[in-house]
XYZ file of C-alpha atoms in Angstrom:
608
model
C 24.143 5.801 -7.420
C 26.999 8.239 -8.234
C 29.400 9.036 -5.397
C 31.048 12.540 -4.942
C 34.665 11.498 -5.668
C 35.873 15.026 -4.934
C 36.105 14.028 -1.389
C 37.989 10.848 -1.888
C 41.451 10.490 -0.298
C 44.346 9.317 -2.252
C 44.043 6.045 -4.134
C 40.619 5.420 -2.400
C 37.871 5.878 -5.099
C 34.629 4.167 -4.021
C 32.859 1.552 -6.037
C 29.844 3.691 -6.764
C 28.522 2.001 -9.841
C 28.796 -1.713 -8.749
C 26.526 -4.560 -9.351
C 25.183 -5.220 -5.910
C 23.356 -8.215 -6.838
C 26.575 -9.545 -8.703
C 28.486 -8.971 -5.569
C 26.609 -11.935 -3.920
C 26.465 -13.914 -7.185
C 30.231 -13.853 -7.428
C 31.026 -15.118 -3.892
C 28.210 -17.870 -4.326
C 29.971 -18.955 -7.722
C 33.318 -19.128 -5.840
C 31.960 -21.432 -3.031
C 33.430 -24.939 -2.905
C 32.058 -26.355 0.262
C 29.033 -24.481 1.983
C 26.759 -21.515 1.606
C 24.551 -20.327 4.417
C 22.118 -17.541 3.074
C 19.846 -15.527 5.267
C 17.811 -13.007 3.413
C 14.686 -10.879 4.176
C 13.308 -10.487 0.706
C 14.308 -12.988 -2.013
C 13.070 -12.599 -5.509
C 15.982 -12.282 -7.867
C 16.449 -15.409 -10.088
C 20.187 -14.599 -10.632
C 20.873 -15.546 -6.985
C 18.467 -18.728 -7.011
C 20.143 -19.804 -10.131
C 23.673 -19.226 -8.607
C 22.666 -21.266 -5.536
C 21.484 -24.011 -7.769
C 24.687 -24.158 -9.624
C 26.579 -24.437 -6.231
C 24.335 -27.240 -5.150
C 25.074 -28.959 -8.486
C 28.804 -28.638 -7.631
C 28.383 -30.422 -4.362
C 28.169 -27.447 -2.203
C 25.960 -27.490 0.933
C 23.207 -24.914 0.726
C 21.057 -23.630 3.601
C 18.622 -20.827 3.216
C 16.700 -18.814 5.895
C 13.985 -16.397 5.013
C 11.346 -14.154 6.239
C 7.876 -15.700 6.509
C 5.986 -12.535 5.336
C 7.941 -12.078 2.188
C 7.855 -15.846 1.551
C 4.027 -16.131 1.762
C 2.901 -12.765 0.534
C 5.617 -11.930 -2.035
C 3.555 -12.424 -5.096
C 4.328 -14.080 -8.487
C 7.941 -12.872 -8.669
C 8.703 -14.824 -5.359
C 7.041 -17.950 -6.505
C 9.403 -18.216 -9.441
C 12.381 -18.200 -6.994
C 10.967 -20.930 -4.837
C 10.343 -23.164 -8.055
C 14.151 -22.654 -8.927
C 15.259 -23.542 -5.444
C 12.941 -26.738 -5.437
C 14.264 -27.817 -8.929
C 17.669 -27.608 -7.632
C 16.929 -29.651 -4.390
C 17.519 -26.780 -1.963
C 15.825 -26.740 1.428
C 14.970 -23.657 3.452
C 13.096 -22.343 6.555
C 11.354 -19.198 7.406
C 10.873 -17.305 10.656
C 7.647 -18.915 11.301
C 9.403 -22.304 11.415
C 7.887 -23.540 8.065
C 10.232 -25.869 6.261
C 10.195 -25.895 2.499
C 11.484 -29.251 1.239
C 13.276 -30.001 -1.938
C 10.314 -32.166 -3.016
C 7.880 -29.022 -2.993
C 6.170 -30.128 0.266
C 5.940 -27.634 3.269
C 6.111 -28.708 6.832
C 4.100 -26.181 8.644
C 5.080 -24.841 12.141
C 4.096 -21.778 14.247
C 7.056 -20.252 16.125
C 6.630 -17.490 18.660
C 7.423 -13.861 17.452
C 6.418 -14.936 13.889
C 4.990 -11.488 13.582
C 8.427 -9.867 13.657
C 10.661 -9.647 10.612
C 13.715 -11.737 9.784
C 15.382 -8.593 8.183
C 18.905 -9.893 7.778
C 20.694 -9.926 4.595
C 23.842 -11.959 4.860
C 25.619 -15.117 3.515
C 28.509 -17.111 4.850
C 30.636 -18.758 2.137
C 32.895 -21.941 2.659
C 32.667 -22.042 6.379
C 32.711 -25.881 6.103
C 36.197 -25.595 4.431
C 39.099 -27.081 6.275
C 41.007 -23.962 5.501
C 40.218 -20.748 7.452
C 41.553 -18.749 4.437
C 38.361 -19.716 2.398
C 35.790 -18.083 4.769
C 33.757 -15.128 3.559
C 30.812 -13.210 4.776
C 28.697 -11.125 2.439
C 26.320 -8.596 4.225
C 24.801 -5.033 3.976
C 21.613 -3.318 3.122
C 20.677 -4.968 -0.184
C 17.789 -7.236 -0.486
C 17.880 -9.678 -3.355
C 14.852 -8.228 -5.113
C 14.429 -6.752 -8.718
C 14.258 -3.359 -7.122
C 17.208 -3.747 -4.663
C 19.527 -2.981 -7.544
C 17.784 0.363 -8.116
C 17.721 1.432 -4.522
C 20.597 3.231 -2.936
C 22.220 0.335 -1.061
C 25.535 -0.954 0.130
C 27.259 -4.369 0.285
C 30.329 -5.363 2.303
C 32.373 -8.594 1.857
C 34.544 -9.662 4.765
C 37.233 -12.359 4.384
C 37.722 -13.504 7.975
C 37.423 -16.917 9.566
C 36.313 -15.543 13.042
C 33.703 -13.166 11.676
C 32.339 -16.078 9.501
C 32.120 -18.202 12.756
C 29.888 -15.930 14.559
C 27.611 -15.253 11.515
C 27.322 -19.004 11.250
C 26.558 -19.203 14.976
C 23.733 -16.703 14.301
C 22.504 -18.561 11.296
C 22.393 -21.976 13.133
C 20.172 -20.575 15.839
C 17.655 -19.869 13.282
C 18.281 -23.012 11.267
C 17.905 -25.018 14.620
C 20.847 -27.398 13.824
C 24.331 -27.588 12.584
C 23.647 -30.255 9.865
C 22.151 -30.136 6.437
C 18.559 -30.073 7.413
C 16.714 -27.468 9.481
C 15.195 -28.532 12.941
C 12.035 -26.382 13.657
C 11.803 -27.632 17.157
C 15.189 -26.066 18.095
C 14.865 -23.120 15.770
C 14.786 -19.787 17.335
C 14.380 -16.123 15.988
C 13.831 -12.683 17.177
C 13.897 -12.456 21.062
C 14.681 -15.938 21.709
C 18.201 -15.835 20.451
C 21.381 -15.692 22.647
C 24.569 -13.557 21.866
C 27.092 -15.112 19.606
C 30.548 -15.924 21.026
C 32.401 -12.846 19.963
C 31.676 -9.333 19.115
C 34.993 -7.566 18.627
C 37.417 -8.710 15.930
C 40.861 -7.790 14.206
C 40.185 -8.194 10.492
C 43.644 -7.716 8.845
C 44.694 -4.862 11.179
C 41.164 -3.205 10.999
C 39.098 -3.276 14.188
C 35.404 -4.623 13.422
C 32.547 -5.038 15.774
C 29.595 -7.337 14.930
C 26.148 -7.320 16.698
C 22.997 -9.078 16.152
C 19.453 -7.733 16.989
C 16.907 -7.893 18.572
C 17.660 -7.605 22.161
C 16.644 -10.806 23.805
C 14.111 -11.508 26.602
C 16.640 -11.535 29.390
C 18.861 -8.792 27.987
C 21.855 -11.048 27.968
C 22.718 -9.912 24.491
C 24.269 -6.545 23.774
C 21.922 -3.896 22.802
C 22.776 -2.422 19.343
C 20.902 0.791 20.279
C 23.006 1.144 23.541
C 26.178 0.359 21.699
C 25.566 2.951 19.049
C 24.651 5.571 21.560
C 27.975 4.979 23.353
C 29.976 4.784 20.099
C 28.567 8.324 19.025
C 29.308 9.755 22.445
C 32.866 8.415 22.558
C 34.070 8.585 18.861
C 32.286 11.816 17.302
C 34.565 14.639 17.698
C 34.084 16.584 14.619
C 31.234 15.298 12.407
C 28.270 12.947 12.634
C 26.501 11.795 9.251
C 23.802 9.316 8.587
C 22.019 7.848 5.586
C 18.727 6.149 6.770
C 15.712 4.591 5.045
C 14.040 5.238 8.603
C 15.370 6.738 11.798
C 12.764 7.135 14.407
C 13.208 10.714 15.974
C 12.524 9.731 19.590
C 14.852 6.583 19.972
C 18.117 7.021 22.024
C 20.216 7.032 18.784
C 18.473 9.919 17.345
C 18.442 11.762 20.778
C 22.131 11.152 21.304
C 22.980 12.631 17.794
C 20.719 15.713 18.306
C 21.976 16.390 21.850
C 25.639 15.924 21.074
C 25.429 18.511 18.245
C 23.353 21.150 20.095
C 26.342 23.378 21.117
C 27.171 23.818 17.397
C 30.814 22.336 17.769
C 30.057 19.062 15.916
C 28.482 18.817 12.335
C 25.312 16.807 11.945
C 24.342 15.854 8.353
C 21.671 13.346 7.267
C 19.577 12.105 4.473
C 16.417 10.290 5.107
C 14.320 8.353 2.447
C 11.476 10.610 1.393
C 8.652 8.230 2.648
C 9.783 8.494 6.178
C 11.015 11.983 6.059
C 7.585 13.148 5.209
C 6.067 11.425 8.166
C 8.532 13.075 10.523
C 7.948 16.678 8.778
C 4.121 16.235 9.017
C 4.355 15.147 12.613
C 6.550 17.995 13.622
C 9.345 15.625 14.756
C 13.020 16.774 15.037
C 14.231 15.314 11.782
C 11.588 17.445 9.816
C 11.941 20.488 11.734
C 13.476 23.704 10.721
C 16.222 23.288 13.418
C 17.491 20.315 11.470
C 18.206 22.398 8.500
C 19.964 25.316 10.086
C 23.490 26.046 11.611
C 25.716 23.031 11.906
C 22.814 20.670 11.245
C 21.808 19.657 7.589
C 19.067 16.990 7.548
C 17.282 16.508 4.262
C 14.962 14.320 2.333
C 16.770 12.087 -0.149
C 16.266 12.465 -3.872
C 17.310 9.230 -5.173
C 16.362 7.117 -8.171
C 14.155 4.966 -5.983
C 14.584 4.383 -2.322
C 17.446 5.530 0.018
C 17.754 2.090 1.618
C 21.035 2.572 3.416
C 21.292 2.090 7.395
C 24.607 3.968 7.691
C 26.278 6.256 10.394
C 29.816 7.868 9.683
C 31.735 9.504 12.437
C 34.565 11.889 11.919
C 34.677 11.647 8.209
C 36.693 14.828 8.065
C 38.577 14.756 11.268
C 41.599 17.092 11.286
C 43.397 15.201 14.229
C 45.704 12.550 12.747
C 45.277 10.474 15.921
C 41.460 10.199 15.448
C 40.070 7.603 13.148
C 36.859 7.444 11.030
C 34.227 4.951 12.000
C 31.488 3.385 9.877
C 28.166 1.781 11.137
C 26.538 -0.334 8.410
C 24.416 -3.434 7.946
C 20.658 -4.159 7.848
C 19.648 -2.399 11.214
C 17.116 0.374 10.537
C 17.506 3.007 13.363
C 14.171 2.230 14.726
C 12.554 0.555 18.041
C 11.440 -2.259 15.756
C 14.938 -3.125 14.768
C 16.067 -2.957 18.452
C 13.313 -4.859 20.011
C 11.746 -7.244 17.368
C 13.571 -7.906 14.183
C 16.485 -10.098 13.251
C 19.218 -7.652 12.184
C 23.070 -7.507 11.899
C 25.282 -4.458 12.421
C 28.829 -3.765 11.564
C 31.264 -1.245 13.152
C 34.305 -0.621 11.234
C 37.139 1.538 12.406
C 38.947 2.646 9.374
C 39.734 5.942 7.610
C 39.895 4.362 4.228
C 36.533 2.401 4.432
C 34.765 5.445 6.147
C 36.029 7.705 3.319
C 34.546 5.253 0.635
C 31.071 5.548 2.566
C 31.630 9.395 2.773
C 31.978 9.695 -0.955
C 28.600 7.942 -1.363
C 27.176 10.126 1.471
C 28.216 13.230 -0.287
C 26.869 12.069 -3.606
C 23.422 11.372 -1.716
C 23.529 14.957 -0.190
C 24.222 16.702 -3.566
C 21.100 15.164 -4.967
C 19.166 15.928 -1.822
C 20.263 19.631 -2.181
C 19.311 19.395 -5.848
C 22.749 20.223 -6.982
C 22.838 16.862 -8.950
C 20.029 14.396 -10.007
C 19.878 10.664 -9.921
C 20.775 9.102 -13.442
C 17.917 7.371 -15.234
C 17.852 3.432 -15.417
C 19.251 2.299 -18.701
C 16.623 1.358 -21.366
C 16.588 -0.181 -24.767
C 15.007 1.999 -27.725
C 14.132 -1.394 -29.427
C 12.420 -2.969 -26.318
C 8.599 -2.850 -25.692
C 7.749 -1.975 -22.165
C 4.736 -2.563 -19.998
C 2.904 0.462 -18.726
C 3.355 0.531 -14.840
C 1.251 3.327 -13.805
C -0.456 6.497 -15.357
C -0.282 9.662 -13.223
C -2.375 11.772 -15.648
C -2.482 12.568 -19.341
C 0.835 14.238 -19.225
C 2.868 11.445 -17.465
C 3.023 7.798 -17.082
C 5.549 5.126 -15.945
C 7.113 2.203 -17.738
C 8.133 -0.881 -15.806
C 11.866 -0.991 -16.155
C 12.136 -3.876 -13.681
C 9.337 -5.952 -11.809
C 7.880 -3.581 -9.201
C 9.774 -0.411 -10.427
C 8.340 2.147 -12.662
C 10.034 5.229 -14.060
C 8.472 8.285 -15.381
C 7.859 9.270 -19.023
C 6.779 12.605 -20.395
C 5.989 13.342 -24.043
C 8.753 15.089 -25.861
C 7.530 18.023 -28.011
C 4.011 18.478 -26.585
C 2.267 19.630 -23.361
C -0.631 17.771 -21.985
C -2.827 19.087 -19.185
C -1.604 17.982 -15.828
C -3.325 17.035 -12.496
C -1.218 18.148 -9.696
C -0.140 15.841 -6.792
C 0.191 18.611 -4.237
C -2.400 21.426 -4.076
C -5.968 20.934 -4.963
C -5.507 22.169 -8.530
C -5.360 20.801 -12.160
C -5.122 22.178 -15.676
C -8.296 22.413 -17.703
C -9.065 19.262 -19.384
C -6.604 17.361 -17.429
C -9.239 14.968 -16.323
C -10.342 14.026 -19.896
C -6.740 13.757 -21.058
C -5.912 11.272 -18.181
C -9.047 9.230 -19.097
C -8.239 9.258 -22.757
C -4.570 8.119 -22.221
C -5.631 5.360 -19.735
C -8.108 4.009 -22.339
C -5.542 4.322 -25.082
C -2.685 2.524 -23.239
C -4.823 -0.259 -21.617
C -3.342 -3.650 -22.422
C -0.538 -2.243 -24.622
C 3.068 -1.728 -24.475
C 5.273 1.198 -25.283
C 8.783 1.882 -26.522
C 10.720 5.205 -26.153
C 12.922 7.147 -28.570
C 15.015 10.290 -28.002
C 15.418 13.313 -30.218
C 18.177 11.703 -32.025
C 16.775 8.271 -32.332
C 18.823 7.040 -29.385
C 17.953 6.583 -25.779
C 15.800 9.634 -24.542
C 17.156 12.228 -22.195
C 15.909 12.115 -18.575
C 14.991 15.182 -16.586
C 13.423 15.453 -13.138
C 12.956 11.607 -12.831
C 11.264 11.156 -16.192
C 12.283 10.496 -19.743
C 11.482 13.139 -22.308
C 10.537 10.791 -25.317
C 8.772 10.205 -28.461
C 6.566 7.343 -27.403
C 5.502 4.626 -29.828
C 2.567 2.332 -28.824
C 2.307 -1.229 -29.849
C -0.626 -1.696 -32.152
C -2.213 -4.332 -34.286
C -1.123 -2.703 -37.578
C 2.262 -1.507 -36.385
C 3.723 1.166 -34.022
C 1.789 4.283 -33.686
C 2.982 7.656 -32.191
C 1.260 8.794 -28.970
C 2.734 12.268 -29.250
C 0.912 12.715 -32.560
C -2.438 11.198 -31.427
C -2.559 13.472 -28.406
C -2.035 16.450 -30.614
C -4.565 15.461 -33.328
C -7.216 14.617 -30.704
C -6.995 17.957 -29.060
C -5.281 16.810 -25.813
C -2.024 18.648 -26.244
C -0.317 21.602 -27.535
C 3.177 21.771 -29.061
C 6.085 22.481 -26.654
C 9.516 24.194 -27.288
C 11.236 22.602 -24.384
C 13.918 20.097 -24.486
C 15.943 18.932 -27.726
C 13.686 17.851 -30.587
C 14.057 16.449 -33.983
C 13.445 19.186 -36.445
C 11.191 17.122 -38.625
C 9.052 16.381 -35.527
C 8.709 20.026 -34.657
C 7.332 20.806 -38.081
C 4.978 17.803 -38.121
C 3.788 18.653 -34.545
C 2.821 22.310 -35.667
C 0.717 20.847 -38.531
C -1.166 18.441 -36.193
C -1.909 21.165 -33.623
C -3.293 23.417 -36.311
C -5.616 20.743 -37.777
C -6.903 20.001 -34.338
C -7.427 23.632 -33.676
C -9.405 24.284 -36.909
C -11.610 21.337 -36.282
C -12.272 22.108 -32.690
C -10.899 18.746 -31.428
C -10.758 18.128 -27.737
C -9.969 21.261 -25.579
C -9.924 23.414 -28.643
C -13.682 23.554 -28.322
C -12.874 26.103 -25.608
C -9.567 27.554 -26.459
C -9.763 30.480 -24.023
C -9.733 27.839 -21.205
C -6.583 26.158 -22.375
C -3.914 26.650 -19.649
C -6.393 27.729 -16.865
C -6.658 25.992 -13.639
C -9.635 24.031 -11.823
C -9.993 22.504 -8.679
C -8.667 18.938 -8.747
C -11.807 17.464 -7.612
C -13.881 19.239 -10.243
C -11.429 18.379 -12.982
C -11.955 14.702 -12.187
C -15.531 15.126 -13.503
C -14.308 16.177 -16.983
C -13.529 12.511 -17.595
C -13.275 9.383 -15.621
C -9.661 9.452 -14.566
C -9.872 8.549 -10.933
C -8.448 4.959 -11.840
C -5.363 6.569 -13.196
C -4.817 8.964 -10.113
C -4.007 6.130 -7.802
C -2.300 4.873 -5.797
C -2.725 7.678 -3.150
C -0.139 7.909 -0.426
C -2.015 7.773 2.754
C 1.002 9.154 4.708
C 1.325 12.271 2.618
C -1.910 13.069 0.867
C -4.014 16.172 1.798
C -7.673 16.027 2.602
C -9.127 16.610 -0.877
C -6.748 14.113 -2.418
C -7.664 11.467 0.310
C -11.407 12.236 -0.607
C -10.805 10.812 -4.022
C -10.585 7.444 -2.416
C -13.607 5.165 -2.498
C -15.850 5.683 0.556
C -13.655 8.474 2.020
C -15.621 11.673 2.606
C -14.386 14.840 4.674
C -14.929 13.185 8.102
C -12.879 10.111 7.257
C -10.122 12.118 5.467
C -9.753 14.299 8.710
C -9.518 10.968 10.812
C -6.798 9.662 8.596
C -4.760 12.776 8.758
C -5.168 13.007 12.662
C -4.100 9.312 12.981
C -0.923 9.876 11.109
C -0.236 12.805 13.175
C -0.807 10.994 16.347
C 1.125 7.864 15.298
C 4.013 9.118 13.228
C 2.315 7.688 9.998
C 0.964 4.406 8.791
C 3.444 1.585 8.936
C 0.956 -0.747 6.877
C -2.116 -0.362 4.920
C -3.836 -2.678 7.398
C -3.707 -0.017 10.044
C -6.560 1.807 8.231
C -8.900 -0.516 10.140
C -7.766 1.487 13.267
C -9.678 4.548 11.758
C -13.266 4.632 13.306
C -15.698 3.625 10.519
C -13.283 1.743 8.299
C -13.743 -1.912 8.681
C -12.480 -5.002 6.637
C -14.887 -4.440 3.588
C -13.795 -0.817 3.202
C -10.159 -1.886 3.538
C -10.537 -4.356 0.724
C -11.798 -1.585 -1.534
C -8.848 0.800 -0.544
C -6.045 -1.677 -0.632
C -5.595 -1.521 -4.369
C -5.594 2.193 -4.601
C -3.464 3.185 -1.625
C 0.268 3.144 -0.957
C 2.786 4.103 1.769
C 5.344 4.837 -0.706
C-alpha cells in the first residue's frame, strides 16, 4: 500500500509498491546450492514453481509447513502440493507428517500439534562453500493469493551468521541436517532450544534475532520480555506500532501504555479492524477513548484487505542525533499465543534508515486510518470475466479479484435499495432487490467498465461500474435490467457516459409508467424499514451472509439459522467476556449450540 514519502529522509524512499511474492521468488531463482523454506500458509503457485525450477537445477530443497493449513487449506492448497510432488520435493509439517515426493504421507503425531507453525522465512544457499552467498528472506507475508493484497512487509538479509541461526531453527523442526526430515527428532513449539547466537553485526547495523515460543524450561530468551525491555530502554520520543493483533493485557501492550501515560512520549498505532473491533466492544485500552486523545492516537486500519504487519517502531522522529531509530518486525503477533505457543521469528534492527522506511509505510497506514487517504483499488481488466465472490444486497456485490479475495462493486448511474450492515434498518424493497440480484447472478460471471470505457473508478472500497453479465446470447447490462424491472432509480453521482445517462432516464420512465417493481408503491421509495422486516419482502437471507459473529448486533445475529434472541444475547456476552471469538468452533462454547447447529452456522458466519 502507498507510503507517505513526505516523511522520508534524504535518498531513502521506501519500496511501497513492491511485489512481495516476487521478493521471495527472486531469491529462490538465485539459489545455487540450497533452500530451506519455512512457511505458515502456502498456496501461491509462483513460489511452488520457483522451488521446482531450483530443484531441477540441482538445488537441495527442504520445506516445513503448518499442519492446519496443510490439511484444511482447501483446493488452492491442494494444487501447491501437486506441484511440489511433481517436482520431487519433500516436506514436513508441525504434526510430524512427512509428505514424500512419490505422493505418499508418513503420518505422525507430535506434541503441541494444536499450536501454529507461524513462521515465514527462507534460508538461501547456506550449503554454499562461500559465506558471501547466504541470504535470509523473512517478514510477515504468507505465500497466499491474498498475501499480496494484505498490508505486509518482507526483509532480505545477506549475512552468513544470521543465515546460520535461521538454519539451526529450521533443522530443529526438520529433525536432521540432511536432505530428508526425521520425525523422531523433529521438534516444534515449546520443545525447541535457543539458537547459538541472538545479536549480530550486519554490515555495521546491529540486528537481534529471536525465535518463539518460550520453551518448557524457559532457557530460551522470551520475545515478550525482550520487547518490553527494548521499549523501556530505547523509546525516548515516540512509540509506533502496526499490528494485525495486539492483545491489550500482555506486557508489551502494558509497557507501551504505561510509558506514555505522562504525555511526554508519543504513542501511535494502527490495528487491523477485525481485532480493533473486539478490543473496542470489550472496552479494552486499545479501543478506548483514552487511546485517541492527547499524545495517543490508536486507530482501526483502513487498508485494502488486512493490516497484517507485526511492527513496532521506536524514536522515528528523535531530535537527538545520538539517538537511533529501532525497528521490530517479523512474524510475531503481539499476543500470548505467539509468546507461549506458536513458532515465530522476530527481528530487532537498529537503524535510522531502515526505521525511516518502515515509518513511511506506517504514516501511509495512519493517513488511511484517519480517512485522509484511501487504499487504491486492485487492478482489473475490463475485458476479463470475473466470478461473483459475494452479494451484500441488491446495491453491492463483490468480484473475486484473486482466490479468496473479493472487492466491492456498485452500479454506476443507478441507485438500488440497500440493506445496512450496522443499525437494524434497510431501504424499502431492499430485500426483494437483493433476492433478484442473487437469482440473476447465480452461476454467471461479470465484467466491469468505467464511464469512459476504461477501468472503473473506485470509491469507498468499491468500483463504480457499468456491469455486464455473461449470458448465452451475449453480454447484458445489469444496470439497465435493474432499472427496467423497477429495482433502481437513476443516480447523478460519479462521472457517467452521457449516452448512458439519457438511456437510463428512459428505462426508469418506462418502469415507472408500467408500475414495475417498487414503482407499484412509489411513495415508499426511499423510506426505511426494520432490517428483519425487509428480509420478508424477498428471500435475501442467503445474500446477507456471512455475518461477523465478533461484531454483529443482536438483530443481525438473529438472521442466522437457529439463533433467536436468547442465543444472540449469549453470543454477545461470550465475546465480551472472552475478547471475541478466535475460531468459529468456539460457538459450541455457547450453551445450547452443539455440533449440529455449528454445521448449519459454519458456512454463514465469519470472524473477518
